[in-house]
CSV table of C-alpha atoms in Angstrom, one decimal:
chain,number,residue,atom,x,y,z
A,1,MET,CA,98.4,103.8,90.8
A,2,ILE,CA,102.1,104.0,89.2
A,3,VAL,CA,103.9,101.2,87.6
A,4,ARG,CA,106.9,101.6,87.0
A,5,ASP,CA,110.1,99.5,85.4
A,6,PHE,CA,114.1,100.0,86.6
A,7,ASN,CA,115.0,98.0,83.1
A,8,GLU,CA,113.0,100.6,81.4
A,9,LEU,CA,113.8,103.6,83.2
A,10,LYS,CA,117.6,103.0,83.0
A,11,ASN,CA,117.4,103.9,79.4
A,12,THR,CA,115.4,106.8,80.2
A,13,ASP,CA,116.0,110.7,81.6
A,14,ARG,CA,115.0,109.4,84.7
A,15,LYS,CA,118.9,107.9,85.0
A,16,VAL,CA,121.1,110.5,86.1
A,17,ALA,CA,124.7,110.0,87.2
A,18,ASP,CA,128.0,111.3,88.3
A,19,ALA,CA,130.9,110.2,89.0
A,20,GLN,CA,131.2,106.6,89.6
A,21,TRP,CA,127.2,106.3,90.5
A,22,THR,CA,124.3,106.3,88.4
A,23,SER,CA,120.5,106.5,90.2
A,24,VAL,CA,117.3,105.5,88.6
A,25,ARG,CA,114.7,107.8,90.0
A,26,MET,CA,111.5,105.7,90.2
A,27,LEU,CA,109.4,107.9,91.8
A,28,LEU,CA,109.7,112.0,92.1
A,29,ALA,CA,108.1,114.9,94.2
A,30,ASP,CA,105.8,115.2,91.5
A,31,ASP,CA,104.6,111.4,92.1
A,32,LYS,CA,103.3,113.0,95.5
A,33,MET,CA,103.7,110.6,97.9
A,34,GLY,CA,105.7,112.5,100.1
A,35,PHE,CA,108.8,110.7,99.3
A,36,SER,CA,111.2,109.7,96.5
A,37,PHE,CA,112.6,106.2,95.9
A,38,HIS,CA,115.8,105.8,93.8
A,39,ILE,CA,117.7,102.6,92.9
A,40,THR,CA,121.1,104.0,93.2
A,41,THR,CA,124.2,101.8,91.7
A,42,LEU,CA,127.9,102.3,93.0
A,43,GLU,CA,130.7,101.3,91.0
A,44,ALA,CA,133.1,98.7,92.5
A,45,GLY,CA,136.1,100.3,94.0
A,46,SER,CA,134.7,103.8,94.1
A,47,GLU,CA,134.5,106.1,97.1
A,48,HIS,CA,131.8,108.6,98.0
A,49,THR,CA,131.1,111.7,100.5
A,50,PHE,CA,127.5,112.6,100.9
A,51,HIS,CA,125.7,114.9,103.2
A,52,TYR,CA,122.2,115.4,103.0
A,53,LYS,CA,121.8,118.4,104.8
A,54,ASN,CA,118.2,118.8,103.3
A,55,HIS,CA,116.9,115.2,103.5
A,56,PHE,CA,116.6,112.6,105.4
A,57,GLU,CA,117.5,109.2,103.5
A,58,SER,CA,117.3,105.5,103.6
A,59,VAL,CA,119.8,103.5,101.8
A,60,TYR,CA,118.7,99.4,101.5
A,61,CYS,CA,121.4,97.0,100.2
A,62,ILE,CA,120.2,94.9,97.4
A,63,SER,CA,123.3,93.5,96.3
A,64,GLY,CA,127.6,94.1,96.3
A,65,LYS,CA,129.5,94.9,99.6
A,66,GLY,CA,131.2,97.4,101.1
A,67,THR,CA,131.0,100.1,104.1
A,68,ILE,CA,129.7,103.6,105.7
A,69,THR,CA,131.7,105.4,107.9
A,70,ASP,CA,129.9,108.2,109.9
A,71,LEU,CA,132.4,111.0,110.1
A,72,ALA,CA,130.9,112.3,113.1
A,73,SER,CA,131.5,109.6,114.9
A,74,GLY,CA,134.3,107.9,112.9
A,75,GLU,CA,132.3,104.7,113.2
A,76,THR,CA,132.6,102.2,109.9
A,77,HIS,CA,129.6,99.6,109.3
A,78,GLU,CA,129.9,96.8,107.4
A,79,ILE,CA,127.5,97.3,103.9
A,80,ARG,CA,126.2,93.5,102.8
A,81,PRO,CA,122.5,92.7,101.7
A,82,GLY,CA,120.2,93.3,103.9
A,83,VAL,CA,121.7,96.0,105.8
A,84,MET,CA,120.1,99.5,105.7
A,85,TYR,CA,121.3,102.8,106.9
A,86,ALA,CA,119.3,105.6,107.5
A,87,LEU,CA,120.3,109.3,108.1
A,88,ASN,CA,118.2,110.2,110.9
A,89,LEU,CA,120.0,113.3,111.7
A,90,HIS,CA,121.4,114.6,108.2
A,91,ASP,CA,124.8,112.6,109.2
A,92,LYS,CA,128.2,113.2,107.2
A,93,HIS,CA,129.3,109.9,105.6
A,94,THR,CA,131.5,108.3,103.6
A,95,LEU,CA,130.6,105.0,101.8
A,96,ARG,CA,132.7,102.8,99.8
A,97,ALA,CA,131.6,99.8,97.3
A,98,GLU,CA,134.3,96.9,97.8
A,99,GLU,CA,132.1,95.2,94.9
A,100,GLU,CA,129.2,97.1,93.1
A,101,LEU,CA,126.3,98.3,95.3
A,102,VAL,CA,122.9,98.1,94.5
A,103,MET,CA,120.9,100.1,96.6
A,104,ALA,CA,117.0,101.2,97.5
A,105,CYS,CA,117.1,104.7,98.8
A,106,CYS,CA,114.1,106.5,100.1
A,107,PHE,CA,114.2,110.7,100.5
A,108,ASN,CA,112.2,112.8,102.8
A,109,PRO,CA,111.3,115.4,101.5
A,110,PRO,CA,111.1,114.0,98.0
A,111,VAL,CA,114.0,114.8,95.4
A,112,THR,CA,112.3,116.8,93.0
A,113,GLY,CA,114.9,115.7,89.9
A,114,SER,CA,116.5,118.8,89.1
A,115,GLU,CA,118.8,118.8,92.0
A,116,VAL,CA,122.6,118.1,92.0
A,117,HIS,CA,125.1,117.3,94.3
A,118,GLN,CA,126.5,120.5,95.8
A,119,GLU,CA,130.6,121.0,96.8
A,120,ASP,CA,129.7,119.8,100.0
A,121,GLY,CA,128.0,116.9,99.1
A,122,SER,CA,124.6,117.8,99.5
A,123,TYR,CA,121.8,118.4,97.9
A,124,ALA,CA,120.2,121.7,97.7
A,125,LYS,CA,116.5,122.6,99.0
A,126,ALA,CA,114.3,121.9,96.2
A,127,ASP,CA,113.3,125.7,96.2
A,128,ALA,CA,116.7,126.9,96.3
B,1,MET,CA,122.8,107.5,111.9
B,2,ILE,CA,121.0,104.3,112.4
B,3,VAL,CA,122.3,100.9,110.8
B,4,ARG,CA,119.9,97.8,111.2
B,5,ASP,CA,120.6,94.0,109.6
B,6,PHE,CA,117.5,92.6,108.3
B,7,ASN,CA,119.0,88.9,108.8
B,8,GLU,CA,119.5,90.0,112.4
B,9,LEU,CA,115.6,92.2,112.7
B,10,LYS,CA,113.8,88.8,111.3
B,11,ASN,CA,114.7,87.0,114.4
B,12,THR,CA,113.2,89.7,116.4
B,13,ASP,CA,109.5,91.1,116.9
B,14,ARG,CA,110.7,94.0,114.5
B,15,LYS,CA,108.8,90.7,112.1
B,16,VAL,CA,105.6,91.0,111.7
B,17,ALA,CA,103.1,87.9,110.2
B,18,ASP,CA,99.8,87.5,109.1
B,19,ALA,CA,98.4,84.7,106.4
B,20,GLN,CA,101.0,83.8,104.0
B,21,TRP,CA,103.3,87.0,104.2
B,22,THR,CA,105.6,88.4,106.7
B,23,SER,CA,107.3,91.9,107.1
B,24,VAL,CA,110.6,93.5,108.6
B,25,ARG,CA,110.1,96.9,109.9
B,26,MET,CA,113.2,98.4,109.2
B,27,LEU,CA,112.0,101.9,109.6
B,28,LEU,CA,108.9,102.7,111.9
B,29,ALA,CA,107.6,106.3,112.6
B,30,ASP,CA,109.5,106.0,115.9
B,31,ASP,CA,112.9,106.6,113.9
B,32,LYS,CA,111.6,109.8,112.7
B,33,MET,CA,112.2,109.8,108.9
B,34,GLY,CA,108.8,110.7,107.9
B,35,PHE,CA,108.3,107.6,106.2
B,36,SER,CA,108.6,103.8,106.8
B,37,PHE,CA,110.6,100.9,105.2
B,38,HIS,CA,109.8,97.3,105.6
B,39,ILE,CA,111.0,94.1,103.9
B,40,THR,CA,108.1,92.3,102.8
B,41,THR,CA,108.2,88.3,102.1
B,42,LEU,CA,104.8,87.1,100.4
B,43,GLU,CA,104.7,83.4,100.0
B,44,ALA,CA,104.5,81.6,96.6
B,45,GLY,CA,100.9,80.4,95.8
B,46,SER,CA,99.4,83.5,98.1
B,47,GLU,CA,96.7,86.2,97.3
B,48,HIS,CA,96.1,89.2,99.2
B,49,THR,CA,94.2,92.0,98.3
B,50,PHE,CA,95.0,95.3,100.6
B,51,HIS,CA,93.6,98.6,100.7
B,52,TYR,CA,95.8,101.4,102.4
B,53,LYS,CA,93.1,104.1,102.9
B,54,ASN,CA,95.1,106.0,105.4
B,55,HIS,CA,98.6,105.2,103.7
B,56,PHE,CA,100.6,106.1,100.1
B,57,GLU,CA,102.9,103.1,99.8
B,58,SER,CA,105.1,102.2,97.1
B,59,VAL,CA,106.7,98.7,96.7
B,60,TYR,CA,109.5,97.7,94.8
B,61,CYS,CA,110.3,93.9,93.7
B,62,ILE,CA,114.0,92.7,95.1
B,63,SER,CA,113.3,89.0,94.2
B,64,GLY,CA,110.2,86.6,92.6
B,65,LYS,CA,107.5,87.0,90.1
B,66,GLY,CA,103.4,87.8,90.7
B,67,THR,CA,100.9,90.0,89.1
B,68,ILE,CA,99.1,92.8,90.6
B,69,THR,CA,95.7,93.8,89.8
B,70,ASP,CA,94.1,97.1,90.5
B,71,LEU,CA,90.5,96.7,91.4
B,72,ALA,CA,89.6,100.0,90.1
B,73,SER,CA,90.4,99.5,86.7
B,74,GLY,CA,90.8,95.9,86.6
B,75,GLU,CA,94.3,96.5,85.0
B,76,THR,CA,96.7,93.5,85.9
B,77,HIS,CA,100.7,94.3,85.7
B,78,GLU,CA,103.5,91.5,86.2
B,79,ILE,CA,105.4,91.9,89.1
B,80,ARG,CA,109.3,90.8,88.6
B,81,PRO,CA,112.4,91.9,90.1
B,82,GLY,CA,113.1,95.9,89.2
B,83,VAL,CA,109.1,96.5,88.8
B,84,MET,CA,107.9,99.1,91.2
B,85,TYR,CA,104.1,100.1,92.1
B,86,ALA,CA,103.3,102.8,94.1
B,87,LEU,CA,100.0,103.5,95.6
B,88,ASN,CA,99.3,107.1,94.9
B,89,LEU,CA,95.2,106.9,94.5
B,90,HIS,CA,95.1,104.7,98.1
B,91,ASP,CA,94.4,101.9,95.2
B,92,LYS,CA,92.4,99.1,96.4
B,93,HIS,CA,94.6,96.0,94.4
B,94,THR,CA,95.2,92.1,94.7
B,95,LEU,CA,98.8,90.9,95.1
B,96,ARG,CA,99.9,87.5,93.9
B,97,ALA,CA,102.8,85.8,94.5
B,98,GLU,CA,103.6,83.0,91.9
B,99,GLU,CA,107.0,82.4,93.2
B,100,GLU,CA,108.1,84.0,96.9
B,101,LEU,CA,108.3,87.6,96.6
B,102,VAL,CA,111.0,89.8,98.6
B,103,MET,CA,109.6,93.5,98.2
B,104,ALA,CA,110.8,96.9,99.5
B,105,CYS,CA,108.2,99.1,100.7
B,106,CYS,CA,107.8,102.7,102.0
B,107,PHE,CA,104.5,103.9,104.0
B,108,ASN,CA,103.7,107.3,104.3
B,109,PRO,CA,102.6,108.3,107.0
B,110,PRO,CA,105.1,105.9,108.2
B,111,VAL,CA,103.8,102.7,110.0
B,112,THR,CA,103.8,103.0,113.9
B,113,GLY,CA,104.2,99.3,114.6
B,114,SER,CA,100.9,98.4,116.2
B,115,GLU,CA,98.8,98.7,113.3
B,116,VAL,CA,96.8,95.5,111.7
B,117,HIS,CA,95.4,94.6,109.0
B,118,GLN,CA,92.0,95.7,109.3
B,119,GLU,CA,88.7,93.7,107.8
B,120,ASP,CA,88.7,96.1,104.5
B,121,GLY,CA,92.5,95.5,103.8
B,122,SER,CA,93.2,99.0,105.2
B,123,TYR,CA,95.7,99.7,108.1
B,124,ALA,CA,94.0,101.9,110.8
B,125,LYS,CA,95.0,105.4,111.0
B,126,ALA,CA,98.2,105.8,113.2
B,127,ASP,CA,95.9,108.1,116.1
B,128,ALA,CA,92.5,105.8,115.8
């Protein structure tokens, strides 16, 4: 059994940060769960365009307020506690945080921890 | 893109219940994400022994207070917001809710939605 505490990990190198977001990697590929699990915080007022071409991701809103726009359909959905979106079609999307958003994220395949966001908004394949 | 709201799903058949717990299935196997994602609520004062022999599960505490005991080692860990446990060894365990616990759970392989807890505390294999 693995037991980990967000409030401890956020002070370690399991916390990664980029422009106006941070992510604490609670589970990574080497935990061999077949998915990775992250707690991601997006700063109030920030906007992010992501496109995970190589991963499926689900994102559950724990706290905060914002919107997500599906860039293929143009549709915008409200994000509030209890709302989950799942990028089952590797959907390119823009996330806006009106208030700070805290999100529980699952990735399949699991993130290894060494990926960085590429210019196109994706994570590279683990073996790239 | 799939967008679902816990507060709507909890009034549908995506909410399942057993003795002193309920679980809202936000993502199931047929969503083809490679994992399932559930928001599970355990009643204050309840105790549960589970043994997912056929699944890996990670569980992140969103709110509440309790403990988890690893029945192989006898070790007990405190559960509070921000604590995650992952049953990477299909660990048999007892979960106690001192206060109502709300947990974000990921299963691999994904739960299909038709499983029930068996007498031994496991979910049957999807094809059993």
